[in-house]
Coordinates of C-alpha atoms and ligand atoms in Angstrom, one line a residue:
M1 CA -83.3 108.7 153.0
C2 CA -80.3 109.2 155.0
G3 CA -79.9 108.4 158.7
I4 CA -79.2 111.1 161.2
I5 CA -78.1 110.9 164.9
G6 CA -77.0 113.4 167.5
T7 CA -76.3 113.7 171.2
I8 CA -75.6 116.3 173.9
G9 CA -73.9 115.3 177.0
Y10 CA -72.9 111.7 176.3
P11 CA -69.4 111.0 177.7
D12 CA -68.1 109.3 174.6
A13 CA -70.2 111.0 171.9
A14 CA -68.1 109.8 169.0
D15 CA -68.7 106.1 170.0
A16 CA -72.4 106.6 170.6
L17 CA -72.8 108.4 167.2
L18 CA -70.8 105.7 165.4
Q19 CA -72.9 102.9 167.0
G20 CA -76.0 104.8 166.1
L21 CA -74.9 105.1 162.5
R22 CA -74.3 101.4 162.4
R23 CA -77.9 100.9 163.2
L24 CA -79.0 103.5 160.6
E25 CA -76.9 102.1 157.8
Y26 CA -80.0 100.5 156.3
R27 CA -81.0 104.1 155.4
G28 CA -78.1 104.7 153.1
Y29 CA -74.4 103.9 152.8
D30 CA -72.9 106.2 150.1
S31 CA -70.9 108.1 152.7
A32 CA -70.9 108.9 156.4
G33 CA -69.6 111.6 158.7
I34 CA -69.5 112.8 162.3
A35 CA -68.9 116.3 163.8
L36 CA -68.2 117.0 167.4
Q37 CA -68.2 120.3 169.3
K38 CA -64.6 121.4 169.8
D39 CA -63.4 124.6 171.4
A40 CA -65.1 127.4 169.5
G41 CA -65.9 125.2 166.5
F42 CA -66.2 121.6 165.4
A43 CA -64.0 118.6 164.7
V44 CA -65.3 116.7 161.6
R45 CA -64.5 113.3 160.1
R46 CA -66.1 112.1 156.9
A47 CA -65.6 109.1 154.6
V48 CA -67.0 108.0 151.3
G49 CA -68.4 104.5 151.2
K50 CA -69.8 102.2 153.9
L51 CA -69.6 103.0 157.6
N52 CA -66.5 100.9 158.0
A53 CA -64.7 103.6 156.0
L54 CA -65.7 106.2 158.5
A55 CA -64.8 103.9 161.4
G56 CA -61.3 103.5 159.9
V57 CA -60.9 107.3 159.6
M58 CA -62.0 107.7 163.2
H59 CA -59.7 105.0 164.4
E60 CA -56.8 106.8 162.7
S61 CA -57.9 110.1 164.0
P62 CA -60.2 109.8 167.0
L63 CA -62.7 112.4 168.2
H64 CA -63.3 113.2 171.8
G65 CA -66.2 115.2 173.1
T66 CA -69.7 115.0 174.6
T67 CA -71.8 116.7 171.9
G68 CA -72.1 115.9 168.2
I69 CA -74.1 114.9 165.2
G70 CA -73.6 112.1 162.6
H71 CA -75.0 111.1 159.3
T72 CA -75.1 108.2 156.9
R73 CA -76.0 109.3 153.3
W74 CA -78.0 108.0 150.5
A75 CA -77.2 110.5 147.7
T76 CA -80.1 112.6 146.3
H77 CA -78.4 115.9 145.3
G78 CA -74.8 115.7 144.2
E79 CA -72.6 112.8 143.5
V80 CA -71.1 110.4 146.0
N81 CA -67.9 112.1 147.1
L82 CA -66.3 113.6 150.2
A83 CA -67.4 117.1 149.5
N84 CA -71.0 116.0 149.5
A85 CA -70.7 113.9 152.6
H86 CA -72.5 115.3 155.7
P87 CA -72.2 117.0 158.2
M88 CA -72.5 120.1 156.0
M89 CA -70.8 123.2 157.5
S90 CA -71.1 126.9 157.3
G91 CA -67.6 127.8 158.2
D92 CA -66.9 127.0 161.8
R93 CA -70.2 128.4 162.9
V94 CA -72.8 125.7 161.9
A95 CA -72.8 121.9 161.3
V96 CA -75.9 120.2 159.9
V97 CA -77.0 116.6 159.3
H98 CA -80.2 116.3 157.2
N99 CA -82.4 113.6 155.8
G100 CA -84.9 114.5 153.0
I101 CA -84.9 116.9 150.1
I102 CA -85.0 120.7 150.3
E103 CA -87.0 121.3 147.2
N104 CA -86.4 125.0 146.8
H105 CA -82.7 124.7 147.4
R106 CA -81.7 126.3 144.1
I107 CA -83.5 129.6 144.8
L108 CA -82.1 129.6 148.4
R109 CA -78.6 128.8 147.1
D110 CA -78.7 131.8 144.7
T111 CA -79.9 134.1 147.5
L112 CA -77.2 132.9 149.9
T113 CA -74.5 133.1 147.2
A114 CA -75.6 136.7 146.5
K115 CA -75.1 137.3 150.3
G116 CA -71.5 136.1 150.1
Y117 CA -71.9 132.5 151.3
Q118 CA -69.6 130.1 149.5
F119 CA -70.8 126.6 148.7
Q120 CA -68.5 123.7 149.0
S121 CA -70.9 120.9 147.9
Q122 CA -73.6 120.2 145.4
T123 CA -76.0 119.1 148.1
D124 CA -79.4 120.7 149.0
T125 CA -78.4 120.3 152.6
E126 CA -75.6 122.9 152.5
V127 CA -78.3 125.6 152.1
L128 CA -79.5 124.7 155.6
A129 CA -76.1 125.2 157.1
H130 CA -75.8 128.7 155.6
L131 CA -79.4 129.6 156.3
F132 CA -78.7 128.9 160.0
A133 CA -75.5 130.9 159.9
D134 CA -77.5 133.8 158.4
A135 CA -80.4 133.5 160.8
L136 CA -78.1 133.3 163.8
D137 CA -76.7 136.8 162.9
H138 CA -80.0 138.3 164.0
A139 CA -82.0 135.8 165.9
P140 CA -82.0 136.0 169.7
S141 CA -81.9 132.3 170.3
L142 CA -81.3 129.0 168.5
M143 CA -85.0 128.3 168.6
A144 CA -85.7 131.6 166.9
A145 CA -83.1 130.9 164.3
T146 CA -84.7 127.5 163.6
E147 CA -88.0 129.3 163.1
V148 CA -86.4 131.6 160.6
V149 CA -84.9 128.8 158.7
I150 CA -87.9 126.5 158.5
A151 CA -90.1 129.4 157.3
Q152 CA -87.8 129.5 154.2
I153 CA -87.5 125.9 153.3
E154 CA -89.9 123.6 151.3
G155 CA -89.8 119.9 151.0
A156 CA -89.2 116.9 153.3
Y157 CA -86.7 117.1 156.1
A158 CA -85.4 115.9 159.4
F159 CA -82.3 117.6 160.6
A160 CA -80.1 118.2 163.6
V161 CA -77.9 121.3 163.8
M162 CA -75.0 122.3 166.0
A163 CA -74.2 126.0 166.3
A164 CA -70.9 127.2 167.7
D165 CA -72.7 130.1 169.4
Y166 CA -74.9 127.6 171.3
P167 CA -72.5 124.8 172.3
D168 CA -75.0 123.3 174.8
Q169 CA -77.9 123.0 172.4
L170 CA -78.9 121.1 169.3
A171 CA -81.6 122.4 166.9
I172 CA -83.9 119.8 165.4
A173 CA -86.9 119.7 163.1
R174 CA -89.0 117.3 161.1
Q175 CA -91.3 117.5 158.1
A176 CA -92.3 114.3 156.4
S177 CA -89.1 112.6 157.4
P178 CA -89.0 110.7 160.7
L179 CA -87.2 112.0 163.8
A180 CA -87.2 110.8 167.4
I181 CA -85.7 112.1 170.6
G182 CA -84.0 109.8 173.1
L183 CA -83.9 110.7 176.8
S184 CA -81.5 109.5 179.4
D185 CA -80.5 110.8 182.8
D186 CA -77.4 112.5 181.7
A187 CA -77.7 113.0 178.0
M188 CA -80.1 113.7 175.2
F189 CA -80.2 112.1 171.8
V190 CA -81.9 112.6 168.5
G191 CA -82.1 110.0 165.7
S192 CA -83.9 109.0 162.6
D193 CA -85.6 106.2 164.5
A194 CA -85.6 104.7 168.0
I195 CA -83.4 101.8 166.9
A196 CA -80.5 104.2 166.3
M197 CA -80.5 105.1 170.0
G198 CA -81.1 101.6 171.2
D199 CA -77.7 101.2 172.8
V200 CA -78.1 104.2 175.0
T201 CA -81.8 104.6 175.9
Q202 CA -85.3 103.1 175.8
R203 CA -87.1 106.4 176.5
V204 CA -88.1 107.8 173.2
M205 CA -90.2 110.8 172.1
F206 CA -91.5 110.6 168.5
L207 CA -91.9 114.0 166.9
K208 CA -94.8 114.8 164.6
D209 CA -94.7 116.5 161.2
G210 CA -93.9 120.2 161.5
D211 CA -92.4 119.8 165.0
Y212 CA -89.1 121.6 165.7
G213 CA -87.2 122.6 168.7
V214 CA -84.0 122.8 170.8
L215 CA -82.4 120.0 172.9
S216 CA -80.1 120.6 175.7
R217 CA -78.4 118.0 178.0
Q218 CA -81.4 117.7 180.3
D219 CA -84.2 119.6 178.5
V220 CA -86.4 119.3 175.4
A221 CA -88.2 122.3 174.0
I222 CA -90.5 121.3 171.2
K223 CA -93.0 123.5 169.2
D224 CA -95.6 122.2 166.7
A225 CA -96.1 123.3 163.1
K226 CA -98.2 126.3 164.4
G227 CA -95.4 127.4 166.7
Q228 CA -97.2 126.4 169.8
I229 CA -95.3 124.6 172.7
A230 CA -95.9 120.9 172.1
N231 CA -95.7 118.1 174.7
R232 CA -94.9 114.8 173.0
D233 CA -95.4 111.6 175.0
V234 CA -92.4 109.6 176.1
T235 CA -92.7 106.0 174.9
I236 CA -90.7 103.1 176.5
V237 CA -89.5 101.1 173.5
A238 CA -88.6 97.5 173.7
A239 CA -85.2 96.7 175.0
N240 CA -82.7 96.7 172.2
P241 CA -81.8 93.2 171.1
G242 CA -78.3 94.4 170.2
L243 CA -76.8 94.5 166.7
V244 CA -78.0 91.6 164.6
T245 CA -75.2 89.4 163.3
K246 CA -74.9 87.0 160.4
E247 CA -74.6 84.0 162.7
G248 CA -72.3 82.1 160.4
Y249 CA -74.1 82.9 157.1
H250 CA -72.1 84.7 154.4
H251 CA -74.7 87.4 154.1
F252 CA -77.6 88.8 156.0
M253 CA -79.8 88.0 153.0
E254 CA -78.8 84.3 153.1
K255 CA -79.6 84.2 156.8
E256 CA -82.9 86.0 156.2
I257 CA -83.9 83.6 153.4
H258 CA -83.2 80.7 155.9
E259 CA -85.3 82.4 158.6
Q260 CA -88.4 82.3 156.5
P261 CA -90.0 79.2 157.9
D262 CA -89.7 80.7 161.4
T263 CA -91.0 84.1 160.1
V264 CA -94.1 82.5 158.8
M265 CA -94.6 80.5 162.1
H266 CA -94.1 83.6 164.3
T267 CA -96.4 85.7 162.1
L268 CA -99.0 83.0 162.0
G269 CA -98.8 82.6 165.8
A270 CA -99.7 86.2 166.2
F271 CA -102.8 85.8 164.0
T272 CA -104.0 82.6 165.4
D273 CA -106.2 82.0 168.5
A274 CA -105.8 79.2 171.1
D275 CA -107.8 76.8 168.9
G276 CA -105.6 77.4 165.9
A277 CA -108.2 79.5 164.1
F278 CA -107.1 82.7 162.3
A279 CA -107.8 85.7 164.5
L280 CA -106.9 89.3 163.9
P281 CA -105.3 91.3 166.8
Q282 CA -107.8 94.1 166.1
E283 CA -111.5 93.8 165.1
V284 CA -111.9 94.5 161.3
N285 CA -115.4 94.6 159.8
F286 CA -114.9 93.2 156.3
A287 CA -118.6 92.4 155.9
D288 CA -119.6 96.0 155.3
M289 CA -116.6 96.9 153.1
T290 CA -117.1 97.9 149.5
G291 CA -113.4 98.0 148.5
L292 CA -109.9 97.8 149.8
A293 CA -106.7 99.6 148.6
Y294 CA -103.3 98.1 149.2
L295 CA -100.7 100.9 148.9
A296 CA -97.0 100.1 148.8
A297 CA -93.7 100.2 147.0
G298 CA -91.2 97.7 145.7
T299 CA -91.5 94.2 147.1
S300 CA -94.2 95.3 149.4
Y301 CA -96.2 96.3 146.4
I302 CA -95.7 92.9 144.9
A303 CA -96.9 91.3 148.1
G304 CA -100.0 93.6 147.8
L305 CA -100.6 92.3 144.3
I306 CA -100.7 88.7 145.5
G307 CA -102.9 89.8 148.4
R308 CA -105.3 91.3 145.9
Y309 CA -105.7 87.9 144.1
W310 CA -106.3 86.3 147.4
M311 CA -108.8 88.9 148.7
E312 CA -110.8 88.9 145.5
E313 CA -110.9 85.1 145.2
L314 CA -111.6 84.3 148.8
A315 CA -113.7 87.2 150.0
D316 CA -115.2 88.7 146.8
L317 CA -114.0 92.1 148.0
P318 CA -112.7 94.4 145.3
V319 CA -109.1 95.5 145.8
V320 CA -106.9 98.0 144.1
T321 CA -103.2 97.4 144.7
E322 CA -101.3 100.6 143.8
I323 CA -97.7 101.8 143.5
A324 CA -97.8 104.4 146.3
S325 CA -95.7 107.0 144.5
E326 CA -98.3 107.1 141.7
F327 CA -101.5 106.7 143.7
R328 CA -102.0 110.1 145.2
Y329 CA -100.9 112.1 142.2
R330 CA -103.4 110.5 139.8
H331 CA -106.4 111.7 141.9
P332 CA -107.8 108.2 142.3
S333 CA -111.5 107.6 142.8
Y334 CA -111.7 106.5 146.5
R335 CA -115.5 106.4 147.2
Q336 CA -115.7 102.7 147.0
I337 CA -112.7 102.2 149.2
S338 CA -113.6 101.4 152.8
L339 CA -110.0 100.8 154.0
A340 CA -106.6 101.9 152.7
M341 CA -103.8 99.7 153.9
G342 CA -100.2 100.7 153.6
I343 CA -97.9 97.6 153.3
S344 CA -94.4 98.4 154.3
Q345 CA -91.5 96.5 156.0
S346 CA -90.0 99.6 157.4
G347 CA -93.3 101.5 158.0
E348 CA -91.3 104.6 156.8
S349 CA -91.3 104.6 153.0
L350 CA -92.3 108.1 152.2
D351 CA -94.3 107.3 149.1
T352 CA -96.5 104.8 151.0
L353 CA -96.8 107.1 154.0
M354 CA -97.9 110.0 151.8
A355 CA -100.4 107.8 150.0
L356 CA -101.9 106.8 153.3
R357 CA -102.1 110.4 154.4
Y358 CA -103.8 111.2 151.2
M359 CA -106.5 108.7 151.9
A360 CA -106.8 109.8 155.5
D361 CA -107.4 113.3 154.3
K362 CA -110.2 112.1 152.1
G363 CA -111.8 110.5 155.2
V364 CA -111.0 106.9 154.3
D365 CA -110.0 104.6 157.2
T366 CA -106.3 103.7 157.1
A367 CA -104.3 100.8 158.4
A368 CA -100.7 99.8 158.1
L369 CA -99.2 96.3 157.7
V370 CA -95.6 96.9 159.0
N371 CA -92.6 95.0 160.4
V372 CA -91.6 97.9 162.7
E373 CA -94.0 98.6 165.5
T374 CA -92.5 102.0 166.3
S375 CA -92.7 103.2 162.7
T376 CA -94.4 106.3 161.5
M377 CA -97.1 104.4 159.6
A378 CA -97.9 102.2 162.6
R379 CA -98.3 105.4 164.7
E380 CA -100.2 107.4 162.1
A381 CA -102.7 104.9 160.7
S382 CA -106.0 104.2 162.5
G383 CA -104.8 100.7 163.1
Y384 CA -101.9 98.5 162.3
L385 CA -101.0 94.9 161.9
L386 CA -97.5 93.7 162.7
T387 CA -95.5 91.1 160.7
R388 CA -93.1 89.1 162.8
A389 CA -90.1 89.0 160.6
G390 CA -87.7 90.5 163.1
P391 CA -85.1 93.0 161.9
E392 CA -84.3 92.6 158.2
I393 CA -80.9 93.9 157.5
G394 CA -80.3 92.8 153.8
V395 CA -81.5 95.6 151.6
A396 CA -83.4 93.1 149.5
S397 CA -86.6 92.1 151.1
T398 CA -87.1 88.4 151.7
K399 CA -88.5 87.4 155.1
S400 CA -90.5 90.6 155.5
Y401 CA -92.2 89.8 152.1
M402 CA -92.9 86.3 153.3
A403 CA -94.4 87.6 156.5
Q404 CA -96.5 90.1 154.5
L405 CA -97.9 87.3 152.4
T406 CA -98.7 85.3 155.5
V407 CA -100.8 88.2 156.9
L408 CA -102.4 89.0 153.6
L409 CA -103.6 85.4 153.2
V410 CA -104.9 85.4 156.8
L411 CA -106.8 88.7 156.1
A412 CA -108.3 87.3 152.9
T413 CA -109.5 84.2 154.7
V414 CA -110.9 86.1 157.7
A415 CA -112.6 88.5 155.3
G416 CA -114.0 85.6 153.1
H417 CA -115.4 84.0 156.2
Q418 CA -116.9 87.2 157.6
R419 CA -118.5 87.9 154.2
G420 CA -120.0 84.5 153.9
I421 CA -118.0 83.5 150.9
L422 CA -115.9 80.8 152.7
S423 CA -117.6 78.0 154.6
D424 CA -116.2 76.9 158.0
K425 CA -114.8 73.9 156.2
R426 CA -112.9 75.9 153.6
R427 CA -111.6 78.3 156.2
L428 CA -110.3 75.4 158.2
E429 CA -108.6 74.0 155.0
I430 CA -106.8 77.2 154.4
E431 CA -105.7 77.4 158.1
Q432 CA -104.3 74.0 157.8
M433 CA -102.7 74.8 154.4
L434 CA -101.0 77.9 155.8
A435 CA -99.7 75.9 158.8
R436 CA -97.9 73.7 156.3
V437 CA -96.1 76.6 154.6
P438 CA -93.1 76.7 157.1
R439 CA -92.3 73.1 156.3
L440 CA -92.9 73.5 152.6
I441 CA -90.6 76.6 152.2
G442 CA -88.0 74.8 154.4
E443 CA -88.1 71.9 151.9
A444 CA -88.1 74.3 148.9
M445 CA -84.6 75.4 150.1
A446 CA -83.3 72.1 149.0
A447 CA -83.7 73.3 145.4
T448 CA -80.4 75.1 145.7
S449 CA -78.4 72.2 144.1
A450 CA -80.4 72.6 140.9
I451 CA -80.0 76.4 141.1
K452 CA -76.2 76.1 141.3
Q453 CA -76.0 74.6 137.8
I454 CA -78.0 77.4 136.3
V455 CA -76.3 80.3 138.0
P456 CA -73.1 80.5 136.0
R457 CA -75.1 80.9 132.8
L458 CA -77.6 83.4 134.2
A459 CA -74.7 85.4 135.6
Q460 CA -73.4 85.9 132.0
A461 CA -76.8 87.3 130.8
R462 CA -77.3 90.9 130.1
S463 CA -81.1 90.6 130.1
C464 CA -83.6 88.1 131.3
L465 CA -87.4 87.5 131.3
Y466 CA -89.6 86.1 134.1
L467 CA -93.0 84.7 133.3
G468 CA -96.0 83.7 135.4
R469 CA -99.8 83.6 135.4
G470 CA -102.3 84.3 138.2
T471 CA -100.6 84.7 141.5
L472 CA -97.4 83.6 139.9
Y473 CA -97.2 86.7 137.8
P474 CA -96.4 88.9 140.8
V475 CA -94.0 86.2 141.9
A476 CA -92.3 86.6 138.5
M477 CA -92.2 90.4 139.1
E478 CA -90.5 89.7 142.5
G479 CA -88.0 87.4 140.8
A480 CA -87.1 90.0 138.2
L481 CA -86.8 92.7 140.9
K482 CA -84.5 90.6 143.0
L483 CA -82.3 89.7 140.1
K484 CA -82.1 93.4 139.1
E485 CA -81.3 94.8 142.5
L486 CA -78.8 92.1 143.5
S487 CA -76.9 91.2 140.4
Y488 CA -77.5 94.3 138.2
I489 CA -78.8 92.1 135.4
H490 CA -81.7 93.7 133.5
A491 CA -84.8 91.6 134.1
E492 CA -88.5 92.1 133.4
A493 CA -91.6 90.1 134.3
Y494 CA -94.6 89.5 132.1
A495 CA -97.8 87.8 132.6
S496 CA -97.2 84.7 130.4
G497 CA -100.4 85.4 128.3
E498 CA -99.2 88.9 127.5
M499 CA -96.0 87.7 125.8
K500 CA -97.6 87.3 122.4
H501 CA -98.9 90.9 122.6
G502 CA -95.4 92.3 122.1
P503 CA -92.7 91.2 124.5
I504 CA -92.1 88.0 122.6
A505 CA -90.3 90.1 120.0
L506 CA -87.4 90.4 122.6
I507 CA -86.7 86.7 122.5
E508 CA -83.5 85.7 120.7
D509 CA -81.1 82.8 120.9
G510 CA -80.0 82.2 124.5
L511 CA -82.2 84.8 126.2
P512 CA -82.9 83.3 129.7
V513 CA -86.6 83.0 130.3
V514 CA -87.5 81.9 133.8
A515 CA -91.1 80.5 133.9
L516 CA -93.0 79.8 137.1
L517 CA -95.5 76.9 137.1
T518 CA -97.8 75.3 139.5
D519 CA -100.5 72.7 139.0
D520 CA -103.4 75.1 138.6
E521 CA -106.0 75.9 136.1
H522 CA -103.4 77.8 134.0
L523 CA -100.8 75.1 133.7
L524 CA -101.3 74.0 130.2
K525 CA -101.6 77.5 128.9
S526 CA -98.5 78.5 130.7
I527 CA -96.6 75.5 129.3
S528 CA -97.7 76.6 125.8
N529 CA -96.3 80.1 126.5
V530 CA -93.0 78.5 127.5
L531 CA -93.0 76.4 124.3
E532 CA -93.5 79.6 122.3
A533 CA -90.5 81.1 123.9
K534 CA -88.4 78.0 123.5
A535 CA -89.3 77.7 119.8
R536 CA -87.7 81.1 119.3
G537 CA -84.4 80.2 121.0
A538 CA -85.0 81.2 124.6
D539 CA -82.9 79.5 127.3
V540 CA -85.8 78.3 129.3
I541 CA -85.5 77.8 133.1
I542 CA -88.5 76.3 134.8
I543 CA -89.3 76.9 138.5
A544 CA -92.2 74.7 139.4
T545 CA -93.9 72.4 141.9
E546 CA -93.1 68.7 141.4
S547 CA -96.2 67.8 139.5
A548 CA -96.2 70.9 137.3
A549 CA -92.5 70.2 136.6
Q550 CA -93.3 66.7 135.5
K551 CA -96.0 68.0 133.1
A552 CA -93.5 70.6 131.8
R553 CA -90.9 67.8 131.2
D554 CA -93.5 65.7 129.3
E555 CA -94.8 68.6 127.2
I556 CA -91.6 70.6 126.6
G557 CA -88.7 68.2 126.6
G558 CA -85.1 69.0 126.2
L559 CA -85.0 70.9 129.5
N560 CA -82.2 68.8 131.0
G561 CA -81.0 70.4 134.2
N562 CA -83.0 73.6 133.7
I563 CA -85.8 72.7 136.1
I564 CA -85.9 73.8 139.7
T565 CA -88.6 72.1 141.7
V566 CA -90.3 72.7 145.0
P567 CA -92.7 70.4 146.8
D568 CA -96.3 70.1 145.6
C569 CA -98.7 72.3 147.3
D570 CA -102.2 73.8 146.8
A571 CA -102.1 76.6 144.2
L572 CA -103.3 79.0 146.8
I573 CA -100.0 78.9 148.7
A574 CA -97.8 78.3 145.6
P575 CA -96.8 82.0 145.5
M576 CA -95.2 81.6 148.9
V577 CA -93.5 78.3 148.2
L578 CA -92.2 79.4 144.7
S579 CA -90.8 82.6 146.1
L580 CA -88.1 80.7 147.8
P581 CA -86.2 79.5 144.6
I582 CA -86.6 82.9 143.0
Q583 CA -84.9 84.5 146.0
C584 CA -82.2 81.9 146.0
L585 CA -81.6 82.2 142.2
A586 CA -81.1 86.0 142.6
Y587 CA -78.9 85.6 145.7
M588 CA -76.7 82.9 144.2
T589 CA -76.3 84.8 140.9
A590 CA -75.3 87.9 142.8
V591 CA -72.8 85.9 144.9
H592 CA -71.4 84.4 141.7
K593 CA -71.0 87.8 140.2
G594 CA -69.4 89.2 143.3
T595 CA -71.8 92.1 143.9
D596 CA -72.5 93.5 147.3
V597 CA -75.5 91.3 148.2
D598 CA -76.5 93.0 151.4
Q599 CA -76.0 96.6 150.3
P600 CA -76.4 96.7 146.5
R601 CA -75.3 99.8 144.7
N602 CA -77.6 102.9 144.7
L603 CA -80.1 101.4 147.1
A604 CA -81.1 101.9 150.7
K605 CA -83.2 99.7 153.0
S606 CA -85.7 102.5 153.9
V607 CA -86.7 105.0 151.2
T608 CA -87.8 108.2 153.0
V609 CA -87.6 110.6 150.1
E610 CA -90.1 110.9 147.2
Ligands
M6R701 O1 -90.0 99.3 153.8 P1 -90.9 99.1 152.6 O2 -91.5 97.8 152.6 O3 -91.9 100.2 152.5 O4 -89.9 99.2 151.3 C1 -90.4 99.2 150.0 C2 -89.3 99.0 149.0 O5 -88.4 100.1 149.1 C3 -88.6 97.7 149.2 O6 -89.5 96.6 149.1 C4 -87.5 97.5 148.1 O7 -88.2 97.4 146.8 C5 -86.6 96.3 148.4 N1 -85.3 96.7 148.1 C6 -86.9 95.1 147.5 O8 -86.1 94.1 147.8

């Protein structure tokens, strides 16, 4: 899931490419590079690390030209070093930037080595560069060479290629990884998404899987997977809001945590009619449904787990929430599934996209719940719903998750009403409840003073457990995921009741156990589970609504400062309100440890490889 960008004809190509890469850095930040056409070859700059490292190199040693390609890398094949940074070259004949994985690269590498090509990197991408050089020896055009190359490669890819023999053209292709073309009066662009080209054009052509072609300064020639000339529509995308800034916050994540009340308000606004009643932007007939599948990855999967509790409780509609990367490979039974919904902030996660395609192939209706309207999932699914979180820059999902929860609760309520499970009165109660969430999560942010006292201890831990029951079990999972990805502390979540079936053996003196509590039907049982952990030496940290916290104090005792409280709320919306302190706990622990909060190691914002 790297980011690629290219241009032909732009007066200051180096600047356009660097700005484009800044917008693509969410796709990976292990290394970056740019190559520009120069004389009969290329001028190349590369740097290991975040984009600022490349910007530094280019400042020291500027590039000038009108045609070039750029790349920001998330390493798949080969370690993070300069040799493995793109663009990949075949001598001074070919330069390639690639996103995806060439699955048969080993066989191709052997064949090319036998032909005398020398490999400088460990990447799968380098085979593309040499394959092009090889094809160009015989092919009559860059388009024909592209056809020769894509006939040999297997896997997922989006690439842009410069060939010294064709200085006025760029070869491009996509298969399972996203690629868009940007058109302007004097120049042509290609990028992993429309946002990458937002500074330079609003006219964008989204390629379909299997598309390939050749760009020149004023022309686009595209063929489809069958080799037929393809005309892809030009879409006018929304004016680019400009690069998002931290607006005084220390990190994007901190800012995004604080934006959550607004996020819920905006998202609710888009799902509410003039009378304040929940309304979907598109008609969905839940009444006749026999089952729903929520397919997603990471935090979006966790949102889908909470959505499942809601949908089954409020609408009596069976839901399977599945990790997308597992789903299609286990040959799931789909006959009872009326609608498969992909949940994804980016709308680009390849695992989720593939799971949706799998269901579409089986004839199941598909929908996407995404935060990016121009994303592949939004374009491919039969329908889509848009969360209104705005651009999320921090790699750790916060506000997009909150927006997903908002929509999932709206969906469950609308479904419950349509299916005759919820009365008008109950529906109204839930509408009013959700309308209070922005205020409640705003107030929940005040819990940071209690969190501050806990952070130094948690930051010392090597391992940590999170416990929850009901909808708070997925919230515990989200807490553990956030702590892992931000502060690199091993953390696991368990359903509280499951502890005694094995995981309780992990508890030893001082092991932090974060327990989530709300005043629901499980409260006393959950408190018993906490007591069981405490009796075995756990360093118990309670995150609870006010009244649940009071009961915990009464029953458990000796908790001193180890209680983080949020305002009381109905148990239905407790997963939203309690998500705030778990995000803050992970954020503040990471800050305390000094990790890279917005761009944690080994991660990328959008995961477009399997
Ligand atoms: O864009 P998506 O929602 O499809 O992304 C899914 C996951 O990659 C994402 O939620 C990831 O787990 C985040 N880093 C979690 O904070």
